[in-house]
Coordinates of C-alpha atoms and ligand atoms in Angstrom, one line a residue:
X174 CA -76.2 119.9 74.9
X175 CA -75.8 121.6 71.6
X176 CA -77.8 124.8 71.5
X177 CA -76.7 126.0 68.0
X178 CA -79.1 125.4 65.1
X179 CA -78.2 121.9 64.0
X180 CA -76.3 121.2 60.9
X181 CA -76.5 117.6 59.8
X182 CA -75.4 115.8 56.7
X183 CA -76.0 112.7 54.6
X184 CA -72.7 111.4 53.3
X185 CA -73.2 108.6 50.8
X186 CA -70.5 106.9 48.9
X187 CA -71.4 106.9 45.2
X188 CA -70.7 103.2 44.6
X189 CA -74.3 102.2 44.0
X190 CA -77.7 103.7 43.7
X191 CA -79.5 105.1 46.8
X192 CA -80.9 102.1 48.7
X193 CA -83.5 102.0 51.4
X194 CA -81.0 102.1 54.3
X195 CA -79.3 105.2 52.9
X196 CA -82.6 106.8 52.2
X197 CA -83.7 106.1 55.8
X198 CA -80.5 107.7 57.1
X199 CA -81.0 110.7 54.8
X200 CA -84.6 111.0 55.9
X201 CA -83.8 111.0 59.7
X202 CA -81.1 113.7 59.1
X203 CA -83.5 115.7 57.0
X204 CA -86.3 115.4 59.6
X205 CA -83.9 116.4 62.4
X206 CA -82.8 119.5 60.4
X207 CA -86.3 120.6 59.4
X208 CA -87.7 120.0 62.9
X209 CA -85.0 122.1 64.5
X210 CA -84.8 124.8 61.8
X211 CA -81.3 123.6 61.0
X212 CA -79.5 122.7 57.8
X213 CA -79.4 119.4 55.9
X214 CA -76.2 119.0 53.9
X215 CA -75.1 116.5 51.3
X216 CA -71.6 115.3 51.0
X217 CA -70.6 112.8 48.4
X218 CA -67.8 110.5 49.7
X219 CA -66.1 109.8 46.4
X220 CA -62.6 109.2 47.5
X221 CA -62.6 105.6 46.2
X222 CA -61.7 106.4 42.6
X223 CA -62.2 102.9 41.4
X224 CA -65.7 102.3 42.8
X225 CA -67.1 105.8 42.7
X226 CA -69.1 106.7 39.6
X227 CA -70.7 109.9 38.5
X228 CA -73.9 108.1 37.4
X229 CA -74.4 106.9 41.0
X230 CA -74.0 110.4 42.3
X231 CA -76.6 111.5 39.8
X232 CA -78.9 108.7 40.8
X233 CA -78.5 109.4 44.5
X234 CA -79.3 113.1 44.0
X235 CA -82.3 112.2 41.8
X236 CA -83.7 109.8 44.3
X237 CA -83.2 112.3 47.2
X238 CA -85.0 114.9 45.2
X239 CA -87.8 112.5 44.3
X240 CA -88.2 111.7 48.0
X241 CA -88.4 115.4 48.7
X242 CA -85.2 115.4 50.8
X243 CA -83.9 118.7 49.6
X244 CA -80.4 119.8 50.8
X245 CA -79.6 123.3 51.8
X246 CA -76.1 124.1 50.5
X247 CA -73.8 123.2 47.6
X248 CA -72.9 119.5 47.6
X249 CA -69.5 118.8 49.1
X250 CA -67.4 116.4 47.0
X251 CA -64.6 114.8 48.9
X252 CA -62.7 114.2 45.7
X253 CA -62.1 117.9 45.4
X254 CA -60.7 118.4 48.9
X255 CA -57.3 116.7 48.9
X256 CA -55.5 120.0 49.6
X257 CA -57.5 120.3 52.9
X258 CA -56.9 116.7 53.9
X259 CA -53.1 117.0 53.1
X260 CA -52.7 120.1 55.1
X261 CA -54.5 118.4 58.1
X262 CA -52.2 115.4 57.8
X263 CA -49.2 117.7 57.8
X264 CA -50.5 119.6 60.8
X265 CA -51.1 116.4 62.7
X266 CA -47.5 115.3 62.0
X267 CA -46.1 118.7 62.9
X268 CA -48.0 118.7 66.2
X269 CA -46.8 115.3 67.1
X270 CA -50.2 113.7 66.8
X271 CA -49.3 111.5 63.9
X272 CA -46.2 109.8 62.5
X273 CA -44.8 108.3 59.3
X274 CA -44.7 104.6 59.3
X275 CA -42.1 103.1 56.9
X276 CA -43.1 99.5 57.6
X277 CA -43.1 97.6 54.4
X278 CA -46.2 95.8 53.2
X279 CA -44.3 92.5 53.6
X280 CA -43.5 93.4 57.2
X281 CA -47.0 94.2 58.0
X282 CA -48.3 91.1 56.3
X283 CA -45.9 89.1 58.4
X284 CA -47.1 90.7 61.6
X285 CA -50.6 89.9 60.6
X286 CA -49.7 86.3 59.9
X287 CA -48.0 85.9 63.3
X288 CA -51.1 87.3 65.0
X289 CA -53.2 84.8 63.2
X290 CA -51.0 81.9 64.2
X291 CA -51.0 83.1 67.8
X292 CA -54.8 83.4 67.5
X293 CA -54.7 87.0 68.7
X294 CA -56.3 89.9 66.9
X295 CA -53.9 91.9 64.7
X296 CA -52.4 94.9 66.2
X297 CA -49.8 97.1 64.6
X298 CA -46.5 96.6 66.5
X299 CA -45.8 100.3 66.8
X300 CA -42.4 99.8 65.2
X301 CA -42.3 103.3 63.8
X302 CA -44.0 105.0 66.7
X303 CA -40.9 106.4 68.2
X304 CA -38.5 106.5 65.2
X305 CA -35.5 108.8 65.7
X306 CA -35.8 111.9 63.6
X307 CA -32.5 111.1 61.8
X308 CA -33.9 107.7 60.8
X309 CA -37.1 109.4 59.5
X310 CA -35.0 111.9 57.4
X311 CA -32.8 109.1 56.1
X312 CA -35.9 107.1 55.0
X313 CA -37.3 110.1 53.3
X314 CA -34.0 110.8 51.5
X315 CA -34.0 107.3 50.3
X316 CA -37.4 107.7 48.9
X317 CA -38.9 105.0 51.1
X318 CA -42.6 105.1 51.0
X319 CA -44.6 105.6 54.1
X320 CA -48.1 105.7 55.5
X321 CA -49.2 108.1 58.2
X322 CA -50.5 106.8 61.5
X323 CA -52.2 108.6 64.3
X324 CA -50.8 108.2 67.8
X325 CA -53.6 106.5 69.7
X326 CA -53.3 107.9 73.3
X327 CA -53.8 105.8 76.4
X328 CA -57.1 106.0 78.2
X329 CA -60.7 105.7 77.0
X330 CA -62.7 107.3 74.3
X331 CA -66.3 107.9 75.3
X332 CA -69.4 109.4 73.7
X333 CA -73.1 109.7 74.5
X334 CA -74.9 108.3 71.5
X335 CA -78.4 109.8 71.3
X336 CA -79.8 106.4 70.5
X337 CA -77.4 103.8 71.9
X338 CA -76.5 105.7 75.1
X339 CA -73.0 105.9 76.6
X340 CA -70.4 104.1 74.6
X341 CA -66.9 103.8 76.1
X342 CA -64.0 102.2 74.3
X343 CA -60.7 101.3 75.8
X344 CA -58.1 102.9 73.6
X345 CA -56.0 99.7 74.1
X346 CA -58.4 98.0 71.7
X347 CA -57.4 100.4 68.9
X348 CA -54.0 100.4 67.3
X349 CA -52.3 103.4 65.7
X350 CA -54.5 103.5 62.7
X351 CA -53.5 104.8 59.3
X352 CA -54.8 108.2 58.2
X353 CA -52.9 108.4 54.9
X354 CA -52.0 105.5 52.7
X355 CA -48.5 105.1 51.1
X356 CA -49.8 106.8 48.0
X357 CA -50.7 109.8 50.1
X358 CA -54.5 109.3 49.9
X359 CA -56.3 110.0 53.1
X360 CA -58.5 107.4 54.7
X361 CA -62.2 107.5 55.6
X362 CA -61.8 108.0 59.4
X363 CA -59.7 111.1 58.8
X364 CA -61.7 112.8 56.0
X365 CA -65.0 112.3 57.7
X366 CA -63.8 114.0 60.8
X367 CA -62.1 116.8 58.8
X368 CA -65.2 117.4 56.7
X369 CA -67.7 117.2 59.5
X370 CA -65.7 119.8 61.3
X371 CA -65.2 122.0 58.2
X372 CA -68.9 121.8 57.3
X373 CA -69.8 122.8 60.9
X374 CA -71.7 119.5 61.5
X375 CA -73.3 119.5 64.9
X376 CA -75.0 116.1 64.8
X377 CA -73.7 113.0 63.0
X378 CA -76.7 110.8 62.3
X379 CA -75.8 107.6 60.5
X380 CA -76.2 103.8 60.4
X381 CA -75.1 101.8 63.5
X382 CA -72.5 100.0 61.3
X383 CA -70.4 103.2 61.8
X384 CA -70.3 102.9 65.6
X385 CA -66.9 101.2 65.5
X386 CA -65.5 104.1 63.5
X387 CA -66.8 106.8 65.9
X388 CA -64.1 106.3 68.5
X389 CA -61.4 106.7 65.9
X390 CA -63.0 109.8 64.5
X391 CA -63.3 111.3 68.0
X392 CA -59.5 110.7 68.3
X393 CA -59.0 112.7 65.2
X394 CA -61.2 115.5 66.5
X395 CA -59.2 115.5 69.7
X396 CA -55.9 115.5 68.0
X397 CA -57.0 118.5 66.0
X398 CA -58.7 120.3 68.8
X399 CA -62.0 120.2 66.9
X400 CA -65.3 120.5 68.9
X401 CA -66.8 117.0 69.0
X402 CA -70.3 116.8 67.5
X403 CA -73.2 114.7 68.9
X404 CA -73.6 111.2 67.5
X405 CA -76.8 109.3 66.8
X406 CA -76.5 105.8 65.3
X407 CA -79.6 104.4 63.6
X408 CA -80.6 100.8 64.0
X409 CA -79.9 98.3 61.3
X410 CA -82.6 97.4 58.8
X411 CA -83.2 93.6 58.5
X412 CA -85.1 91.6 55.9
X413 CA -88.0 89.4 57.0
X414 CA -85.6 86.5 57.7
X415 CA -83.8 88.8 60.2
X416 CA -80.7 89.0 58.1
X417 CA -79.3 92.4 57.0
X418 CA -81.5 93.8 54.3
X419 CA -80.0 93.1 50.9
X420 CA -80.8 92.4 47.3
X421 CA -81.6 88.8 48.3
X422 CA -84.8 90.2 49.9
X423 CA -86.0 91.9 46.7
X424 CA -85.9 95.5 45.6
X425 CA -83.7 97.6 47.8
X426 CA -83.1 100.7 45.6
X427 CA -85.3 103.8 46.0
X428 CA -85.5 104.0 42.2
X429 CA -87.0 100.5 42.0
X430 CA -89.8 101.6 44.3
X431 CA -90.3 104.7 42.2
X432 CA -90.5 102.5 39.1
X433 CA -93.0 100.2 40.8
X434 CA -95.3 103.2 41.2
X435 CA -95.1 104.1 44.8
X436 CA -95.8 107.6 45.8
X437 CA -92.7 109.3 47.3
X438 CA -94.6 110.4 50.4
X439 CA -95.7 106.9 51.0
X440 CA -92.1 105.6 50.9
X441 CA -91.0 108.4 53.1
X442 CA -93.7 107.6 55.5
X443 CA -92.8 103.9 55.6
X444 CA -89.0 104.6 55.9
X445 CA -89.7 106.9 58.9
X446 CA -91.3 103.9 60.7
X447 CA -88.1 101.8 60.2
X448 CA -86.7 102.4 63.7
X449 CA -89.0 105.3 64.8
X450 CA -92.5 105.6 66.0
X451 CA -94.4 108.5 67.4
X452 CA -95.5 106.7 70.6
X453 CA -99.2 106.8 69.4
X454 CA -101.3 104.7 67.2
X455 CA -100.8 107.0 64.2
X456 CA -99.0 105.3 61.3
X457 CA -99.9 107.4 58.3
X458 CA -98.0 110.7 58.1
X459 CA -97.5 113.4 55.5
X460 CA -93.9 114.7 55.4
X461 CA -95.1 117.8 57.4
X462 CA -96.6 115.6 60.1
X463 CA -93.3 113.7 60.3
X464 CA -91.3 116.9 60.7
X465 CA -93.7 117.9 63.5
X466 CA -93.7 114.6 65.4
X467 CA -90.2 113.3 64.7
X468 CA -87.9 113.0 67.7
X469 CA -84.5 111.4 67.7
X470 CA -85.2 110.3 71.3
X471 CA -87.9 108.0 70.0
X472 CA -85.6 106.1 67.6
X473 CA -85.1 102.6 68.9
X474 CA -81.9 100.6 69.2
X475 CA -83.6 97.5 68.1
X476 CA -83.1 96.5 64.5
X477 CA -86.0 97.4 62.2
X478 CA -87.6 94.8 60.0
X479 CA -88.5 95.7 56.4
X480 CA -92.0 94.5 55.6
X481 CA -93.1 94.9 52.0
X482 CA -96.7 94.2 52.9
X483 CA -96.7 97.0 55.4
X484 CA -95.2 99.3 52.8
X485 CA -98.0 98.4 50.4
X486 CA -100.6 99.1 53.0
X487 CA -99.0 102.5 53.8
X488 CA -98.8 103.2 50.1
X489 CA -102.5 102.4 49.6
X490 CA -103.4 104.7 52.5
X491 CA -101.6 107.5 50.8
X492 CA -103.3 106.9 47.5
X493 CA -106.8 107.0 49.2
X494 CA -105.9 110.4 50.6
X495 CA -105.1 111.8 47.2
X496 CA -107.7 113.2 44.8
X497 CA -108.3 111.4 41.5
X498 CA -106.8 114.4 39.7
X499 CA -103.6 114.2 41.8
X500 CA -103.3 110.5 41.2
X501 CA -103.6 111.0 37.5
X502 CA -101.0 113.8 37.6
X503 CA -98.7 111.4 39.4
X504 CA -99.1 108.7 36.8
X505 CA -98.6 111.2 34.0
X506 CA -95.2 112.2 35.5
X507 CA -93.7 108.8 34.4
X508 CA -96.2 107.7 31.8
X509 CA -97.3 110.9 30.0
X510 CA -99.4 109.2 27.4
X511 CA -101.5 107.0 29.8
X512 CA -105.1 106.9 28.5
X513 CA -104.5 110.1 26.7
X514 CA -107.1 109.3 24.0
X515 CA -109.8 108.7 26.6
X516 CA -112.2 111.3 27.9
X517 CA -110.5 112.9 30.9
X518 CA -113.7 112.9 33.0
X519 CA -114.1 109.2 32.4
X520 CA -110.5 108.5 33.4
X521 CA -111.0 110.6 36.6
X522 CA -114.2 108.6 37.4
X523 CA -112.4 105.3 36.9
X524 CA -109.6 106.4 39.3
X525 CA -112.1 107.6 41.8
X526 CA -113.9 104.2 41.7
X527 CA -110.6 102.2 42.1
X528 CA -108.5 104.3 44.4
X529 CA -109.3 102.5 47.6
X530 CA -108.5 99.2 46.0
X531 CA -105.0 99.9 44.7
X532 CA -101.6 100.0 46.5
X533 CA -99.5 101.8 44.0
X534 CA -99.8 103.9 40.8
X535 CA -98.8 100.9 38.8
X536 CA -101.6 99.0 40.4
X537 CA -103.9 101.7 39.3
X538 CA -102.8 101.4 35.8
X539 CA -103.0 97.6 35.8
X540 CA -106.2 97.2 37.6
X541 CA -108.1 99.7 35.6
X542 CA -107.4 98.3 32.2
X543 CA -110.8 96.7 32.1
X544 CA -112.4 100.2 31.9
X545 CA -110.5 101.0 28.7
X546 CA -110.3 97.6 26.9
X547 CA -112.7 94.7 26.4
X548 CA -111.2 91.6 28.1
X549 CA -109.3 89.4 25.8
X550 CA -109.8 86.3 27.9
X551 CA -111.3 85.2 31.2
X552 CA -109.7 84.1 34.4
X553 CA -109.8 80.3 34.1
X554 CA -110.3 79.6 37.8
X555 CA -113.1 82.1 38.1
X556 CA -114.7 80.8 34.9
X557 CA -114.6 77.2 36.1
X558 CA -116.3 78.3 39.4
X559 CA -118.8 80.9 38.3
X560 CA -119.7 80.0 34.7
X561 CA -119.6 76.2 34.7
X562 CA -122.6 75.3 32.4
X563 CA -124.9 76.5 29.7
X564 CA -127.6 77.5 32.1
X565 CA -125.5 80.6 32.8
X566 CA -125.6 81.6 29.1
X567 CA -129.3 81.6 29.2
X568 CA -129.3 83.8 32.2
X569 CA -126.8 86.2 30.8
X570 CA -128.8 86.5 27.6
X571 CA -132.0 87.3 29.6
X572 CA -130.1 89.8 31.6
X573 CA -128.7 91.4 28.5
X574 CA -132.2 91.8 27.1
X575 CA -133.3 93.5 30.3
X576 CA -130.3 95.8 30.2
X577 CA -131.2 96.8 26.6
X578 CA -134.5 98.1 27.9
X579 CA -133.0 100.3 30.6
X580 CA -133.5 104.0 29.6
X581 CA -131.8 105.7 32.4
X582 CA -128.4 103.9 32.8
X583 CA -127.6 104.1 36.4
X584 CA -126.6 101.8 39.3
X585 CA -130.1 101.7 40.6
X586 CA -131.8 100.6 37.5
X587 CA -129.1 98.1 36.7
X588 CA -129.5 96.6 40.1
X589 CA -133.3 96.5 39.8
X590 CA -133.0 94.6 36.5
X591 CA -130.6 92.1 38.0
X592 CA -132.6 91.5 41.1
X593 CA -135.9 91.1 39.3
X594 CA -134.3 88.5 37.1
X595 CA -132.9 86.6 40.0
X596 CA -136.3 86.7 41.7
X597 CA -138.2 85.5 38.7
X598 CA -135.8 82.6 38.4
X599 CA -135.8 82.0 42.1
X600 CA -132.0 82.1 42.3
X601 CA -129.6 84.2 44.3
X602 CA -128.4 87.5 42.8
X603 CA -124.8 86.2 43.0
X604 CA -125.6 83.6 40.3
X605 CA -125.9 86.5 37.9
X606 CA -123.5 89.0 39.5
X607 CA -120.4 86.7 39.3
X608 CA -120.6 85.7 35.7
X609 CA -121.5 89.2 34.7
X610 CA -118.4 90.5 36.5
X611 CA -116.3 87.9 34.7
X612 CA -117.8 88.8 31.3
X613 CA -117.2 92.5 31.8
X614 CA -113.8 92.5 33.4
X615 CA -112.3 89.1 32.6
X616 CA -111.5 88.5 36.3
X617 CA -113.4 87.4 39.4
X618 CA -113.1 90.4 41.7
X619 CA -113.2 94.1 41.5
X620 CA -115.3 97.1 42.6
X621 CA -119.1 97.1 43.1
X622 CA -120.6 95.5 39.9
X623 CA -123.2 98.2 39.6
X624 CA -120.8 101.1 39.9
X625 CA -118.6 99.4 37.4
X626 CA -121.5 98.9 34.9
X627 CA -122.7 102.4 35.2
X628 CA -119.2 103.7 34.4
X629 CA -118.6 101.3 31.6
X630 CA -121.8 102.4 29.9
X631 CA -124.7 100.5 28.4
X632 CA -123.2 99.8 25.1
X633 CA -119.9 98.4 26.4
X634 CA -121.7 96.2 29.0
X635 CA -124.0 94.7 26.4
X636 CA -121.2 94.1 23.9
X637 CA -119.0 92.4 26.5
X638 CA -121.8 90.2 27.8
X639 CA -122.6 89.0 24.3
X640 CA -119.0 88.2 23.6
X641 CA -118.6 86.2 26.8
X642 CA -121.8 84.4 26.1
X643 CA -120.2 83.1 22.9
X644 CA -116.9 82.0 24.5
X645 CA -117.9 80.7 27.9
X646 CA -118.1 78.2 29.5
X647 CA -114.6 77.1 28.9
Ligands
LIG759 N1 -69.9 107.3 53.3 C1 -70.3 106.5 54.4 C2 -71.3 105.4 53.9 O1 -71.8 105.5 52.8 C3 -71.0 107.3 55.5 C4 -70.1 108.0 56.3 C5 -70.8 108.7 57.5 O2 -72.0 108.9 57.5 O3 -70.0 109.1 58.4 O4 -71.5 104.5 54.6

């Protein structure tokens, strides 16, 4: 049991933008740190010079900031730490925990080929494990290149994963793995252990795809006499077809969800539910509620399935909870000119009327356009169904005349006019409601017609009804 204040980290490789899986890992680390008054650190694993790009680092940081996952100390960049890694490699060799391997590429390839032919898994032969010091010196003198391998000791490597439970690996299954390549560059399993120790990481929380690396990293910890942190591996995220979530399933980047107009709190809420639940019926959480209720013990081993529909529902719930002013402010952060020329009170009323019908900020923009512009055309399917002959035109004209006579333009008087007309014609109110809606909005569904009409105003309603009466039926 680790009683120190936890220090956790998110350690992305900047080889792409922040995707949902990475964001979920970052979130669980952040929640753990915030819940236990610890620190959440960010380490950029940019040792792969070819694939790492500054623009991805920027994008990852921007996405984390947008999600509200703020980190506590300066970012650690692995690319700046070669001196530390080299000194550790030297130390390991000096202490007899690692050795130089002069095996040529060709020799290793041949070993690999033989293993393949024999149908056995490849295992380094250990040819350089016990080289005589004189041979080593001769090789060095000759300028022969070498990699550095760790001596994997006999026995077992064991750890208690906070999610997967006890994991025990027979060291026989792991060969003396390379910690520095022939060009001197250190490998992942070394630098992660060195950095986690150097940064005082107490809990390593990361995707379950790293479970197989953990035993190797623990060997590095042991070889260096470092205290071993706790480990928690998070379940995989699958697409609806139960295959690992990938681009094939649609948008996987955090930035894409931002662009689609999701609120960051909604995405955070949904990500938290990918592998965790509070054990109650509650599904909608603010970030503060998540901090309060999060527990690593309630993270499941079972893979989580990404469900876009559920995300949309969660998102809609977050929008309902926001005030119209807050929603407008959020839209203006990415579209500062949105409905700028409209009266602000009118825009707020429109948002108020529509906010329980939309699932994202973009939805809000798209689904409210009818309040700002006359429809250019009419949904063909709805028109064919609801405005299918000239008798409707007659009705609409009558209705329009009644509307012109309304003095106090409110939902009540509009509704009275409509119902009186229906009654006098002995038809259902729907016979007038549906074509009216189509004429006013261009589509077959929307908020309450009378609320919509009150908001649009008398003049606009009459103008739009007249126009539709000229164009419909199709
Ligand atoms: N850089 C690794 C990755 O992006 C994560 C390493 C770790 O968390 O230990 O998968």
